[in-house]
mmCIF file with all atom_site columns, C-alpha atoms in Angstrom:
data_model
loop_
_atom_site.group_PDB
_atom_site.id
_atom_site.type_symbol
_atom_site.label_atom_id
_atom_site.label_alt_id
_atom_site.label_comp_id
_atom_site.label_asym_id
_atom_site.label_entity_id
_atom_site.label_seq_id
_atom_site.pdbx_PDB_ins_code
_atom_site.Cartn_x
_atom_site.Cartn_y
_atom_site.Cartn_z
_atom_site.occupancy
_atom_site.B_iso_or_equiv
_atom_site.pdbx_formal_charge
_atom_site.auth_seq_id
_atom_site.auth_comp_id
_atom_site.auth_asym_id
_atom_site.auth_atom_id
_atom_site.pdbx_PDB_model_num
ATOM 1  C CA . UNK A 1 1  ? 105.809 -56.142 14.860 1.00 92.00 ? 21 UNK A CA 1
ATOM 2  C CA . UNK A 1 2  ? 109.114 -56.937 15.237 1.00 96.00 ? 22 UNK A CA 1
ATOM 3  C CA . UNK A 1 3  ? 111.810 -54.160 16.916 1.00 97.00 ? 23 UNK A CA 1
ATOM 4  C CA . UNK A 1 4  ? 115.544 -54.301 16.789 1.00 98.00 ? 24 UNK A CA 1
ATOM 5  C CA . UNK A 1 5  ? 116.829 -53.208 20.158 1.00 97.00 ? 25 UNK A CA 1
ATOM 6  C CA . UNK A 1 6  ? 120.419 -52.187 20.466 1.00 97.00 ? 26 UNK A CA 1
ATOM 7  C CA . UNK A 1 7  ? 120.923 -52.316 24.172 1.00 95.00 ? 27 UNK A CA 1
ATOM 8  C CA . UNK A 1 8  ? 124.406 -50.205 24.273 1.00 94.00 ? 28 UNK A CA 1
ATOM 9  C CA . UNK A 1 9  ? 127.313 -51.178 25.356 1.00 91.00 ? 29 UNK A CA 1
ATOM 10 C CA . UNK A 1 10 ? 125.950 -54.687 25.218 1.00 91.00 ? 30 UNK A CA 1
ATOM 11 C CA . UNK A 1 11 ? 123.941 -57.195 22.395 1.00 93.00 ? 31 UNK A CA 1
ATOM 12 C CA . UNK A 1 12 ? 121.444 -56.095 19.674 1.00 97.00 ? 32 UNK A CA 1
ATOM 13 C CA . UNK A 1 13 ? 118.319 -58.427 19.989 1.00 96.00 ? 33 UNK A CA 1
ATOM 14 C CA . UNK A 1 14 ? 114.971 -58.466 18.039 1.00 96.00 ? 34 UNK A CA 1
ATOM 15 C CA . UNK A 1 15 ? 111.609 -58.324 19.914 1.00 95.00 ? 35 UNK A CA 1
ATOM 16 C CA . UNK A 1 16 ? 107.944 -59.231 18.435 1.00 95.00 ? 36 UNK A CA 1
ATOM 17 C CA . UNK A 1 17 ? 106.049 -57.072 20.007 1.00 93.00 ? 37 UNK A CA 1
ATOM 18 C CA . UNK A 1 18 ? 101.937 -56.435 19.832 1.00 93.00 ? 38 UNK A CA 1
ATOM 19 C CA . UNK A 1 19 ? 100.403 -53.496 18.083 1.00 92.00 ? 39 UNK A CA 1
ATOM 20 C CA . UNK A 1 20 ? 99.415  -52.063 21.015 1.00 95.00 ? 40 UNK A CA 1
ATOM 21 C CA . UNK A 1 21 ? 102.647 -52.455 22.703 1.00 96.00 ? 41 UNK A CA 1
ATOM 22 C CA . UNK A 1 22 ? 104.785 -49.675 24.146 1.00 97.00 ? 42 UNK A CA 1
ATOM 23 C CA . UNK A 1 23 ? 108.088 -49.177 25.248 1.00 97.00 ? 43 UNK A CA 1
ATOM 24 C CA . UNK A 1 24 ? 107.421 -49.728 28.273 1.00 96.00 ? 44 UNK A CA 1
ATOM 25 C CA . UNK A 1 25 ? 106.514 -53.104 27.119 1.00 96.00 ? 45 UNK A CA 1
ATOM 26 C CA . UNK A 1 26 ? 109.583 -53.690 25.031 1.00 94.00 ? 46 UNK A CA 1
ATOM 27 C CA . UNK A 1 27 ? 112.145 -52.778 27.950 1.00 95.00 ? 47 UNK A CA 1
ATOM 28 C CA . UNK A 1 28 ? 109.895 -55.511 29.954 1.00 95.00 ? 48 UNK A CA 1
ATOM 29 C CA . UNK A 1 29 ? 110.097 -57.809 27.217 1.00 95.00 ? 49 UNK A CA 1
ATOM 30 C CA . UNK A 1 30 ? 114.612 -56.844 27.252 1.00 94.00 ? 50 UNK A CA 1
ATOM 31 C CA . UNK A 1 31 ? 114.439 -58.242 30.677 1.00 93.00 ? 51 UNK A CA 1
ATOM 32 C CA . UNK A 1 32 ? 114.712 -54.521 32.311 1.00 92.00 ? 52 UNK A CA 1
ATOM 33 C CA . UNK A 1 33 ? 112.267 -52.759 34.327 1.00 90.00 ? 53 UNK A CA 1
ATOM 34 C CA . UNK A 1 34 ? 111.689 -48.910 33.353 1.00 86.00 ? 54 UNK A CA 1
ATOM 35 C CA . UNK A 1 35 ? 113.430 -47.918 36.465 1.00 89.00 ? 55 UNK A CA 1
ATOM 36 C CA . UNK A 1 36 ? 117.025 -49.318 35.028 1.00 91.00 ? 56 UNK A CA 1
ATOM 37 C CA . UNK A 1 37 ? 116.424 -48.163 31.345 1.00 94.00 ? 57 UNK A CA 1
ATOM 38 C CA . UNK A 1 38 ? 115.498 -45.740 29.070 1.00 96.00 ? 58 UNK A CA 1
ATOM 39 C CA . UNK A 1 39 ? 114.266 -46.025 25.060 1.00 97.00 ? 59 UNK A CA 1
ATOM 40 C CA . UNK A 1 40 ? 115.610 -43.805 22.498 1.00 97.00 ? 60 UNK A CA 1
ATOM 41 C CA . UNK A 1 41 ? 114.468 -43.350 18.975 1.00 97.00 ? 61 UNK A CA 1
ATOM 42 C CA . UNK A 1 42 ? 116.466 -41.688 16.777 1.00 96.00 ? 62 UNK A CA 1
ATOM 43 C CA . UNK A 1 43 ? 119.026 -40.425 19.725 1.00 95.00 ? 63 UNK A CA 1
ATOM 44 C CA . UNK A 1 44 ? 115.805 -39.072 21.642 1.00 97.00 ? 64 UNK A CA 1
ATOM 45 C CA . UNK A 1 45 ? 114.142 -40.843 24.777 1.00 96.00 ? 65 UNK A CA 1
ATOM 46 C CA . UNK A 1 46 ? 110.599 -41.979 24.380 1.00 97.00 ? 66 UNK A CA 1
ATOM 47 C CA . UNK A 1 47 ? 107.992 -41.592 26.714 1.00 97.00 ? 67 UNK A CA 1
ATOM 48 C CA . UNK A 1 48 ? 107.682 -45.146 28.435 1.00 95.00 ? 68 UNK A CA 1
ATOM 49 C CA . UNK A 1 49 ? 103.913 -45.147 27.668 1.00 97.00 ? 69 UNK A CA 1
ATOM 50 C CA . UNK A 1 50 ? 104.235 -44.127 23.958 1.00 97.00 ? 70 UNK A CA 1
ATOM 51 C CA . UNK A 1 51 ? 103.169 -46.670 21.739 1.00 97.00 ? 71 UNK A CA 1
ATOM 52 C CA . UNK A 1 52 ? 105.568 -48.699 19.874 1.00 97.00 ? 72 UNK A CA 1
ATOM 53 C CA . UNK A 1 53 ? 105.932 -46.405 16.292 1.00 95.00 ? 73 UNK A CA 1
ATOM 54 C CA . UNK A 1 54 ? 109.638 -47.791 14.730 1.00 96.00 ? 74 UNK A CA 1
ATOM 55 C CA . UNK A 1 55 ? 111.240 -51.154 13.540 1.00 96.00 ? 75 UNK A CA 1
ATOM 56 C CA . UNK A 1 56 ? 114.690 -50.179 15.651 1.00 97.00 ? 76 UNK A CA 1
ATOM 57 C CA . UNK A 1 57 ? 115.743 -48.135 18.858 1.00 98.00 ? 77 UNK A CA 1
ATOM 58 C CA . UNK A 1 58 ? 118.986 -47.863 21.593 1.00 98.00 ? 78 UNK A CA 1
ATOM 59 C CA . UNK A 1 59 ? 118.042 -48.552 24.966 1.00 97.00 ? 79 UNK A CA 1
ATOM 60 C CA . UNK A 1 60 ? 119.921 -47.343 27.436 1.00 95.00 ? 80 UNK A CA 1
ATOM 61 C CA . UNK A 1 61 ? 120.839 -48.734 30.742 1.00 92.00 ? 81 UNK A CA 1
ATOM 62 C CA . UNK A 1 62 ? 120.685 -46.393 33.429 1.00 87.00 ? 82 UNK A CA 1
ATOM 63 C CA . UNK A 1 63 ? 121.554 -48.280 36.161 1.00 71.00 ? 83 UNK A CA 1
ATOM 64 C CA . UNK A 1 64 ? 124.259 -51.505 35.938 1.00 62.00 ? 84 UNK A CA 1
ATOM 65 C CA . UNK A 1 65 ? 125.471 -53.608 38.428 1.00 61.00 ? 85 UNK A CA 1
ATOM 66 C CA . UNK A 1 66 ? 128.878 -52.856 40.288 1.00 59.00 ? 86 UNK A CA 1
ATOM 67 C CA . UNK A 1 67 ? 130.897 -53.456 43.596 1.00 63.00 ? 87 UNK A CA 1
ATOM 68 C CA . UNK A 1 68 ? 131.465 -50.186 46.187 1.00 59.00 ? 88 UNK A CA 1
ATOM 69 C CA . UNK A 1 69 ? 134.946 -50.097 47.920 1.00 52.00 ? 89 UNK A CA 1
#
């Protein structure tokens, strides 16, 4: 299956992903671990262990690099 991610702010890229993947596996697959990002599907956030049910979601970084002081 192939999922168009829309990582905000930043690029839109297109994933092939297994049937039994979940979104877990597709923020992996973005280069993100589930502690830095979030998957939303139709404005909603997804369970990270919910299988993989739509052709396009958001994902949302929740943590991005910056400089203190």
């Amino acid at each position: 299956m192939e999922v168009t991610c829309e990582v905000v702010g930043e690029a839109t890229e297109t994933v092939t992903v297994g049937s039994e993947a979940t979104y877990g596996d597709l923020i992996e697959r973005l280069g993100y671990s589930m502690h830095e990002a979030t998957v939303l599907v139709d404005g909603t956030p997804v369970p990270e262990d919910a299988p993989v049910e739509t052709d396009r979601v958001r994902v949302l970084r929740l943590i991005k690099g910056g400089r203190w002081g």
